[in-house]
Short mmCIF file of C-alpha atoms in Angstrom, two decimals:
data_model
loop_
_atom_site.label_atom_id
_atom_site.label_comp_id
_atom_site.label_asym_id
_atom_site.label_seq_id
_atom_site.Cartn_x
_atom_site.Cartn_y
_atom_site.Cartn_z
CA UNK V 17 0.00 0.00 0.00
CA UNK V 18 1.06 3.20 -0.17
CA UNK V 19 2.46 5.74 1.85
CA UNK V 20 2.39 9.40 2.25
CA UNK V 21 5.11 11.35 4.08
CA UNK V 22 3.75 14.41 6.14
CA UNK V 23 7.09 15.40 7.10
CA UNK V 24 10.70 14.31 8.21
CA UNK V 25 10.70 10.52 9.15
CA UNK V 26 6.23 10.69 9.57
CA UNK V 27 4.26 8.54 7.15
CA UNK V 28 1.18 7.63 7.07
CA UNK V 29 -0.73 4.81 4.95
CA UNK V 30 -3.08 5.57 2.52
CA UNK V 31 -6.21 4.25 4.79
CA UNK V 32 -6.19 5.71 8.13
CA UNK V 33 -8.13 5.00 11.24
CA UNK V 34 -10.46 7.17 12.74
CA UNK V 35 -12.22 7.06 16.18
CA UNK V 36 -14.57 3.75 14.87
CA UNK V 37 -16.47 3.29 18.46
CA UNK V 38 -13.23 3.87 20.89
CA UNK V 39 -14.36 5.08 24.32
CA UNK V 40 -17.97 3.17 24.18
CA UNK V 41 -17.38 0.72 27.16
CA UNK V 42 -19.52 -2.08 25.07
CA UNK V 43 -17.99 -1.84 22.18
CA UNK V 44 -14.32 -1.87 23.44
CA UNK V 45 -13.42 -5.51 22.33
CA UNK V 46 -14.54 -5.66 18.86
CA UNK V 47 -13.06 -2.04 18.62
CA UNK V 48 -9.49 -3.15 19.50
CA UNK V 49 -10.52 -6.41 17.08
CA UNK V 50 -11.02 -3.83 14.32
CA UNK V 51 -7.16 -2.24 15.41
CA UNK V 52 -5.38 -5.76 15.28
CA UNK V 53 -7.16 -6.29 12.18
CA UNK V 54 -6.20 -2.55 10.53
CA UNK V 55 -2.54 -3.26 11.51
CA UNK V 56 -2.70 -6.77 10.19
CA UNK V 57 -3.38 -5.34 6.63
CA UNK V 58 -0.43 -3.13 6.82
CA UNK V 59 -2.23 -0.03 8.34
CA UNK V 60 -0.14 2.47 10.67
CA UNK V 61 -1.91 5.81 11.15
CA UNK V 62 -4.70 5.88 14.43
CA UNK V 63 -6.58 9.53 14.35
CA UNK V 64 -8.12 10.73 17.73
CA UNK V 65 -9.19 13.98 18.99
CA UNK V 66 -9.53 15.71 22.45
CA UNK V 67 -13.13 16.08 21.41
CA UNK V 68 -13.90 12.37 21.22
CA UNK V 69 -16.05 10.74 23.79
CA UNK V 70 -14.85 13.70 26.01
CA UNK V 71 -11.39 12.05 26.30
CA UNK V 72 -12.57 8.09 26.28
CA UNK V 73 -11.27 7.57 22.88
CA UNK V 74 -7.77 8.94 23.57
CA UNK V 75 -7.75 6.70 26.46
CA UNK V 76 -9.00 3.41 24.68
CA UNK V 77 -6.12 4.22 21.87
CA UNK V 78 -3.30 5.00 24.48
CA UNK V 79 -4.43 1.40 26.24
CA UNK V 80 -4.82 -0.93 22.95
CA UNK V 81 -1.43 0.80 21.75
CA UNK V 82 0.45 0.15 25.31
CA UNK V 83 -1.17 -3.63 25.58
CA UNK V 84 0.17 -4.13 21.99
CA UNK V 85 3.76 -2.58 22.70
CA UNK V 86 3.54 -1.08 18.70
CA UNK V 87 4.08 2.83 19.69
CA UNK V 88 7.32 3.26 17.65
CA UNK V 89 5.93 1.83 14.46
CA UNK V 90 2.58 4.03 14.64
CA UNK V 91 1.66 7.56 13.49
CA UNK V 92 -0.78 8.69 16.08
CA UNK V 93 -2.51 11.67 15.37
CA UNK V 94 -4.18 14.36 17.67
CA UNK V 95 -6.60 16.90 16.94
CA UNK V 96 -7.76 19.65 19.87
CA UNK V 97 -9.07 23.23 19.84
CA UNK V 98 -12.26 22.28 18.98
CA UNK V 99 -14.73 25.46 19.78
CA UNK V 100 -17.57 25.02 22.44
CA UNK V 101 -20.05 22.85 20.57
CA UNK V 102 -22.80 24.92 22.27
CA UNK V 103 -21.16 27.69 20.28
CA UNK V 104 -19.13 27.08 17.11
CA UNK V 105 -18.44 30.55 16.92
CA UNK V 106 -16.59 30.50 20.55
CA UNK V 107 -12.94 29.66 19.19
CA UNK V 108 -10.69 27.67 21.51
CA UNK V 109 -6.94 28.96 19.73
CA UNK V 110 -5.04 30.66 22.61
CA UNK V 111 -2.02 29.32 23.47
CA UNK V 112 -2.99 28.28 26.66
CA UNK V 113 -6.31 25.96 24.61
CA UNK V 114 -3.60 24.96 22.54
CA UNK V 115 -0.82 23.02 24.34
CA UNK V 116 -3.72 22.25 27.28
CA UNK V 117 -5.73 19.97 24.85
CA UNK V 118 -2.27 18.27 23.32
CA UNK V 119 -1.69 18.01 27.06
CA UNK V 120 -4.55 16.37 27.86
CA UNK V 121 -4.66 13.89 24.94
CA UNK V 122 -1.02 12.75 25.79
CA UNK V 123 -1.48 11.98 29.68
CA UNK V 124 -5.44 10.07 28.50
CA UNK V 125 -3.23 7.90 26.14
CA UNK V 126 -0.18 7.71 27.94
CA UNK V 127 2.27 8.72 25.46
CA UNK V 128 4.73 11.40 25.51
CA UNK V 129 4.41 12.61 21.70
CA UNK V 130 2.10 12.58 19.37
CA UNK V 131 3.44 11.78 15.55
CA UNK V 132 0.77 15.10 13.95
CA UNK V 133 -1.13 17.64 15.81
CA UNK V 134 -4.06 19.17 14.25
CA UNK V 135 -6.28 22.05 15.19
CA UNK V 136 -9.60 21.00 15.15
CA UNK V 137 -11.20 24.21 13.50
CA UNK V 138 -10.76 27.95 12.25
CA UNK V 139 -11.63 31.22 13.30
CA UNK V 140 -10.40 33.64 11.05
CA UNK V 141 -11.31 36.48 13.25
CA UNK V 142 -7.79 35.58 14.91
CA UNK V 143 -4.36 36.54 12.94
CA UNK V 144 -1.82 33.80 11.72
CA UNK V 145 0.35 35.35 13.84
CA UNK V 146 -0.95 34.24 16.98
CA UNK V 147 -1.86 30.76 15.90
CA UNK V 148 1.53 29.48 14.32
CA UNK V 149 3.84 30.29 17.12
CA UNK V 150 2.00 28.40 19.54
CA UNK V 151 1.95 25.27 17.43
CA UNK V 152 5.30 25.41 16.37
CA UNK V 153 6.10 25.59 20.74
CA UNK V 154 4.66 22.16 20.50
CA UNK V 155 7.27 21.32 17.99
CA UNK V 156 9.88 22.82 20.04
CA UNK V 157 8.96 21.10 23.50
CA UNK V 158 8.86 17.58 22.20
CA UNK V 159 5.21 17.17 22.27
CA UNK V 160 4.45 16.76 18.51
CA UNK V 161 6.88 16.06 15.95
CA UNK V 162 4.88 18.08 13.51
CA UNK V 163 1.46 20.29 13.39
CA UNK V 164 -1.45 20.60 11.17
CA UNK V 165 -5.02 21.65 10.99
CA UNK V 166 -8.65 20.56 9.92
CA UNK V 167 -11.33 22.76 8.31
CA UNK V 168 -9.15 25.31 7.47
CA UNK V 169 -9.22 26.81 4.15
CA UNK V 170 -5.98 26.75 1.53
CA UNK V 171 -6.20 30.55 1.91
CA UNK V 172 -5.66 30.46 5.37
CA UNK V 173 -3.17 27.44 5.09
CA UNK V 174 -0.76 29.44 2.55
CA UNK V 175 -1.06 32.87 4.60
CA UNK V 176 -0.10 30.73 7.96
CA UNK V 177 2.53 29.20 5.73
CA UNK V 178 4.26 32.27 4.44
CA UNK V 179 4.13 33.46 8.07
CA UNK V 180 5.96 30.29 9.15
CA UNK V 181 8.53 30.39 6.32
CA UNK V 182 9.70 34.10 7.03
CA UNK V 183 9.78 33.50 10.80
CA UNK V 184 11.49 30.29 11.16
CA UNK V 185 8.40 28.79 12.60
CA UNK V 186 7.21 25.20 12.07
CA UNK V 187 4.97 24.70 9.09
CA UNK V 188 1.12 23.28 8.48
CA UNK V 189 2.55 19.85 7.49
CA UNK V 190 -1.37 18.60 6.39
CA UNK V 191 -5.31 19.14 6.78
CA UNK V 192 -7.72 17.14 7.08
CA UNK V 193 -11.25 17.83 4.69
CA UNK V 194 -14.31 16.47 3.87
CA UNK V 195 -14.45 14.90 1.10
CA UNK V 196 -16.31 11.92 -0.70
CA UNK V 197 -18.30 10.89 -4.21
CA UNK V 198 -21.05 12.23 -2.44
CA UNK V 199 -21.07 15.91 -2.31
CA UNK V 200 -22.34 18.05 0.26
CA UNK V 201 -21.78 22.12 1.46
CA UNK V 202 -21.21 23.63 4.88
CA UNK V 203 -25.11 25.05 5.10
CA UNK V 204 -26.04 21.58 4.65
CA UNK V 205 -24.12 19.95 7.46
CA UNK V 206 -24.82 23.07 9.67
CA UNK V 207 -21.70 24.28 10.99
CA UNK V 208 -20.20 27.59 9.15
CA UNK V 209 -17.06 26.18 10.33
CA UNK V 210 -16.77 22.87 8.51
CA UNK V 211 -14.92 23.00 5.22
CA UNK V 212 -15.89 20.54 2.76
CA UNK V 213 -13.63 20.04 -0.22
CA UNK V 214 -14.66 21.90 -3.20
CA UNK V 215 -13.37 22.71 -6.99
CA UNK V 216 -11.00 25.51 -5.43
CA UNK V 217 -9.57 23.58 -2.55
CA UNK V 218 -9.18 20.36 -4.70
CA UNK V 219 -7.33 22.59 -7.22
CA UNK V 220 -4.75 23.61 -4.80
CA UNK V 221 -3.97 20.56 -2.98
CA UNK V 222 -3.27 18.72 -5.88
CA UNK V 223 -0.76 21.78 -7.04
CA UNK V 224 0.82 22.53 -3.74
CA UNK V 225 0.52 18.89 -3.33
CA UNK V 226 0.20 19.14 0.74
CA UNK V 227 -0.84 16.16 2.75
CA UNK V 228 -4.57 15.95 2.97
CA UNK V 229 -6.37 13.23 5.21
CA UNK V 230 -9.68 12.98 3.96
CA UNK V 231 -12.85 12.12 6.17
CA UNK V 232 -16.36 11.23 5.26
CA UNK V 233 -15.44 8.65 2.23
CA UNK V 234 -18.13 6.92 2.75
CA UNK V 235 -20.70 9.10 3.16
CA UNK V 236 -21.00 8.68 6.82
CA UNK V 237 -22.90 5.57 6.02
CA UNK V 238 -25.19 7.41 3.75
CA UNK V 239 -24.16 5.01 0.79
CA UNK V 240 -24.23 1.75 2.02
CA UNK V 241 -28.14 3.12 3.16
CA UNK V 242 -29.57 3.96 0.44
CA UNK V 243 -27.66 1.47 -1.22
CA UNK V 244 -30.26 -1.12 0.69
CA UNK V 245 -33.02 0.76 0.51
CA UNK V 246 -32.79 2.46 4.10
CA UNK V 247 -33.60 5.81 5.39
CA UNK V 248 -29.82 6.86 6.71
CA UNK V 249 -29.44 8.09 10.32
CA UNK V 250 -30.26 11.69 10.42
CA UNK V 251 -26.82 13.40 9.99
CA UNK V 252 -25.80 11.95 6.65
CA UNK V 253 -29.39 12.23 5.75
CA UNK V 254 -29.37 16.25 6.16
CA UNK V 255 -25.41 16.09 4.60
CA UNK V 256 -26.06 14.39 1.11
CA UNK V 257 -29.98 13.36 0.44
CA UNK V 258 -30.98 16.48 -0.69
CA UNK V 259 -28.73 16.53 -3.59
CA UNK V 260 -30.12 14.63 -6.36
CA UNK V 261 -26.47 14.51 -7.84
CA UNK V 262 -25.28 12.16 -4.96
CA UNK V 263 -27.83 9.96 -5.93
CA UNK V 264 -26.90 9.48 -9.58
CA UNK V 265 -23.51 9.12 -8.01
CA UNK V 266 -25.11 6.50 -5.97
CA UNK V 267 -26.03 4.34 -8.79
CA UNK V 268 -22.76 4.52 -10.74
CA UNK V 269 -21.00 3.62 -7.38
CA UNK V 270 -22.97 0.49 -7.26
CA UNK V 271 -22.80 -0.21 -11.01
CA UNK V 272 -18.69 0.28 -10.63
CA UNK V 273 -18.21 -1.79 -7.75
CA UNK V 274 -20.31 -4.90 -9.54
CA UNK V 275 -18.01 -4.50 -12.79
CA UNK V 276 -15.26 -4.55 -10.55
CA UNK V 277 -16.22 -7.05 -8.24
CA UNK V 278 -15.51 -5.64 -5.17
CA UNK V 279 -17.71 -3.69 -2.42
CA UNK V 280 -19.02 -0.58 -2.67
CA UNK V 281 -17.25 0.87 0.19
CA UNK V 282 -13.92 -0.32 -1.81
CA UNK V 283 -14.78 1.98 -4.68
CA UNK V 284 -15.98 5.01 -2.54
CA UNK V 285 -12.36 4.66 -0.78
CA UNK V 286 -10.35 4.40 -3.96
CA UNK V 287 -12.46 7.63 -5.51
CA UNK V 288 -10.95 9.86 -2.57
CA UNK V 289 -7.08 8.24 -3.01
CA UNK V 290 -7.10 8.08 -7.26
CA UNK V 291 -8.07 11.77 -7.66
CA UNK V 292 -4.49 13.43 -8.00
CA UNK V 293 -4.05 14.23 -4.34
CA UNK V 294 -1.40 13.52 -1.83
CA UNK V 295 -4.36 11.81 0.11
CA UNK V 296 -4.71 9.82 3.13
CA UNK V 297 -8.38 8.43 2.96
CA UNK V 298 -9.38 8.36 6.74
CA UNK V 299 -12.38 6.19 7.56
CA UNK V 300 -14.27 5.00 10.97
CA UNK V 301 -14.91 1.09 10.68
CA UNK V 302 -17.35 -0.45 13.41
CA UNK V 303 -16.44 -4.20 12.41
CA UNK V 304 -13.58 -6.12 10.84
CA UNK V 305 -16.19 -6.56 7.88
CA UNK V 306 -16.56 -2.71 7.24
CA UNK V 307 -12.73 -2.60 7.65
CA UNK V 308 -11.78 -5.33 5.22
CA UNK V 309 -14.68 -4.00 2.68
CA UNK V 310 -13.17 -0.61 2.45
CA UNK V 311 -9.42 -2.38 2.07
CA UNK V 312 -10.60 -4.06 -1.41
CA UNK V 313 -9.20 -0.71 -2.39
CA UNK V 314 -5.72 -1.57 -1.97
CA UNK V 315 -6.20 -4.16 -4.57
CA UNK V 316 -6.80 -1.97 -7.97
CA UNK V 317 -6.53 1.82 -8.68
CA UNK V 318 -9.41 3.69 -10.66
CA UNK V 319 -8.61 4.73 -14.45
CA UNK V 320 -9.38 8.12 -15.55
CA UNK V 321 -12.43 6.83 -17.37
CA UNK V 322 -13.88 5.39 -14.15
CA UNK V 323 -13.12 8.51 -12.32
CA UNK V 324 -14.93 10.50 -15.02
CA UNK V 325 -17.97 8.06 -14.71
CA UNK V 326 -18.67 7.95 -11.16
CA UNK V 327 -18.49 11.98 -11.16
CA UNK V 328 -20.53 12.78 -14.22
CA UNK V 329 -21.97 9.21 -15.47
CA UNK V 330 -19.83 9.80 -18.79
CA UNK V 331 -18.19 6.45 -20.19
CA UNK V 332 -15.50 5.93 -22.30
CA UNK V 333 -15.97 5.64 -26.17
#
């Protein structure tokens, strides 16, 4: 499989792991079944955030990753900062939100690094210059060996960026978007500060060619829903039914994967790697089935042609 370096001696493979049901007491078990599994494939990369399960989820990766003695060949990622979720608008990007949510996430796992640090969200009422030197003091102190964000825009990354660059100040290594077959918009998800990957964005990260991990790949469930005749669960309902588009992209989906022979959930993965990015496609599995459905991916690469059919139902001649 492949890999994609973030920075200096960090890679991560092309599937990562997201939270998939850490922290839920019941569903600890199968959850660290699902890890063994995900490492057993030749996965490396674990993705939790401060904001998870209040904590629970950075403690059930911290104990699976202890009880399996594999730190060193990992690439844990952290996310923190996220604003108040009773008000998105309330950023959390002092210093002192900063470093106390990296601090947290260390001592609930038990580690003293993490391999990436991300800031959760924006808030472009607040200047580059007071975000970037506080990340790169995580650099500096050993607690991170390299920072990043999610939901910010390429605008915002390149300003931050150039700031970095002409102070000697460690760099956005990689972001993490939505992004998926199935389309959706920030109005339709509800929160002004979630930044879904659109024809802008897309055109820069595959020019700059920075790191992007990309969540949502498979709709949130949303697909494999409708794709048996379901109503989906009531977020990825309000993110993607109201587009017709995503369900013509639906049906070609579902028509690709049968040509191909492999699940559904292997050609939604494979969309978000084969487009041109530097992309990590990060996923949530709740079983070893989801897991090894979505890993059919490793086993071909999309053409152009197929690429061009699942987005606009235009075949080859």
């Amino acid at each position: 499989m492949k890999r994609i370096q973030i920075a200096p001696g960090i890679e991560m493979t092309d599937i990562a792991m997201g939270e998939s049901r850490r922290g839920y007491p019941d569903c600890e078990q199968s959850a660290f079944e699902v890890m063994d599994r995900y490492v057993e494939l030749g996965g490396n990369t674990f993705d939790s955030a401060r904001l998870y399960s209040d904590g629970a989820a950075d403690r059930a990766l911290g104990k699976w990753i202890k009880s399996r003695g594999l730190r060193d060949s990992l690439t844990v990622v952290t996310k923190g900062s996220h604003p108040d979720r009773k008000n998105m608008f309330a950023s959390r990007l002092t210093r002192r939100d900063i470093e106390g949510d990296l601090d947290e996430s260390l001592a609930f796992m038990g580690l003293a690094y993490s391999d990436l640090h991300l800031l959760h969200r924006d808030d472009v009422r607040i200047p580059v210059e007071e975000i970037m030197p506080s990340l790169d003091a995580l650099v500096r102190a050993g607690k991170t060996r390299a920072v990043g964000v999610s939901n910010w825009t390429a605008a915002r990354i390149i300003e931050a960026n150039q700031f970095a660059l002409e102070n000697g100040l460690e760099p956005i290594r990689c972001c993490q978007l939505h992004f998926s077959l199935a389309q959706t918009t920030a109005a339709a998800t509800g929160d002004i500060t979630h930044v879904p990957m659109n024809d802008v964005e897309f055109s820069w990260y595959r020019e700059s060619r920075l790191p992007v991990m990309c969540f949502g790949a498979h709709g949130r469930g949303w697909f494999a829903a409708r794709a048996r005749g379901e109503e989906p669960k009531e977020k990825p309902r309000r993110y993607y039914d109201m587009f017709p588009e995503n369900h013509r992209r639906l049906a070609r989906l579902l028509k690709t994967a049968e040509t191909l022979g492999v699940s559904p959930a292997a050609v939604a993965t494979a969309y978000v790697r084969d487009r041109g990015l530097n992309a990590v496609v990060l996923s949530s599995f709740s079983s070893r089935k989801q897991l090894e459905e979505a890993w059919e991916a490793e086993t071909f690469r999309l053409t152009r042609a197929q690429l061009r059919y699942l987005e606009t139902g235009v075949s080859a001649c």
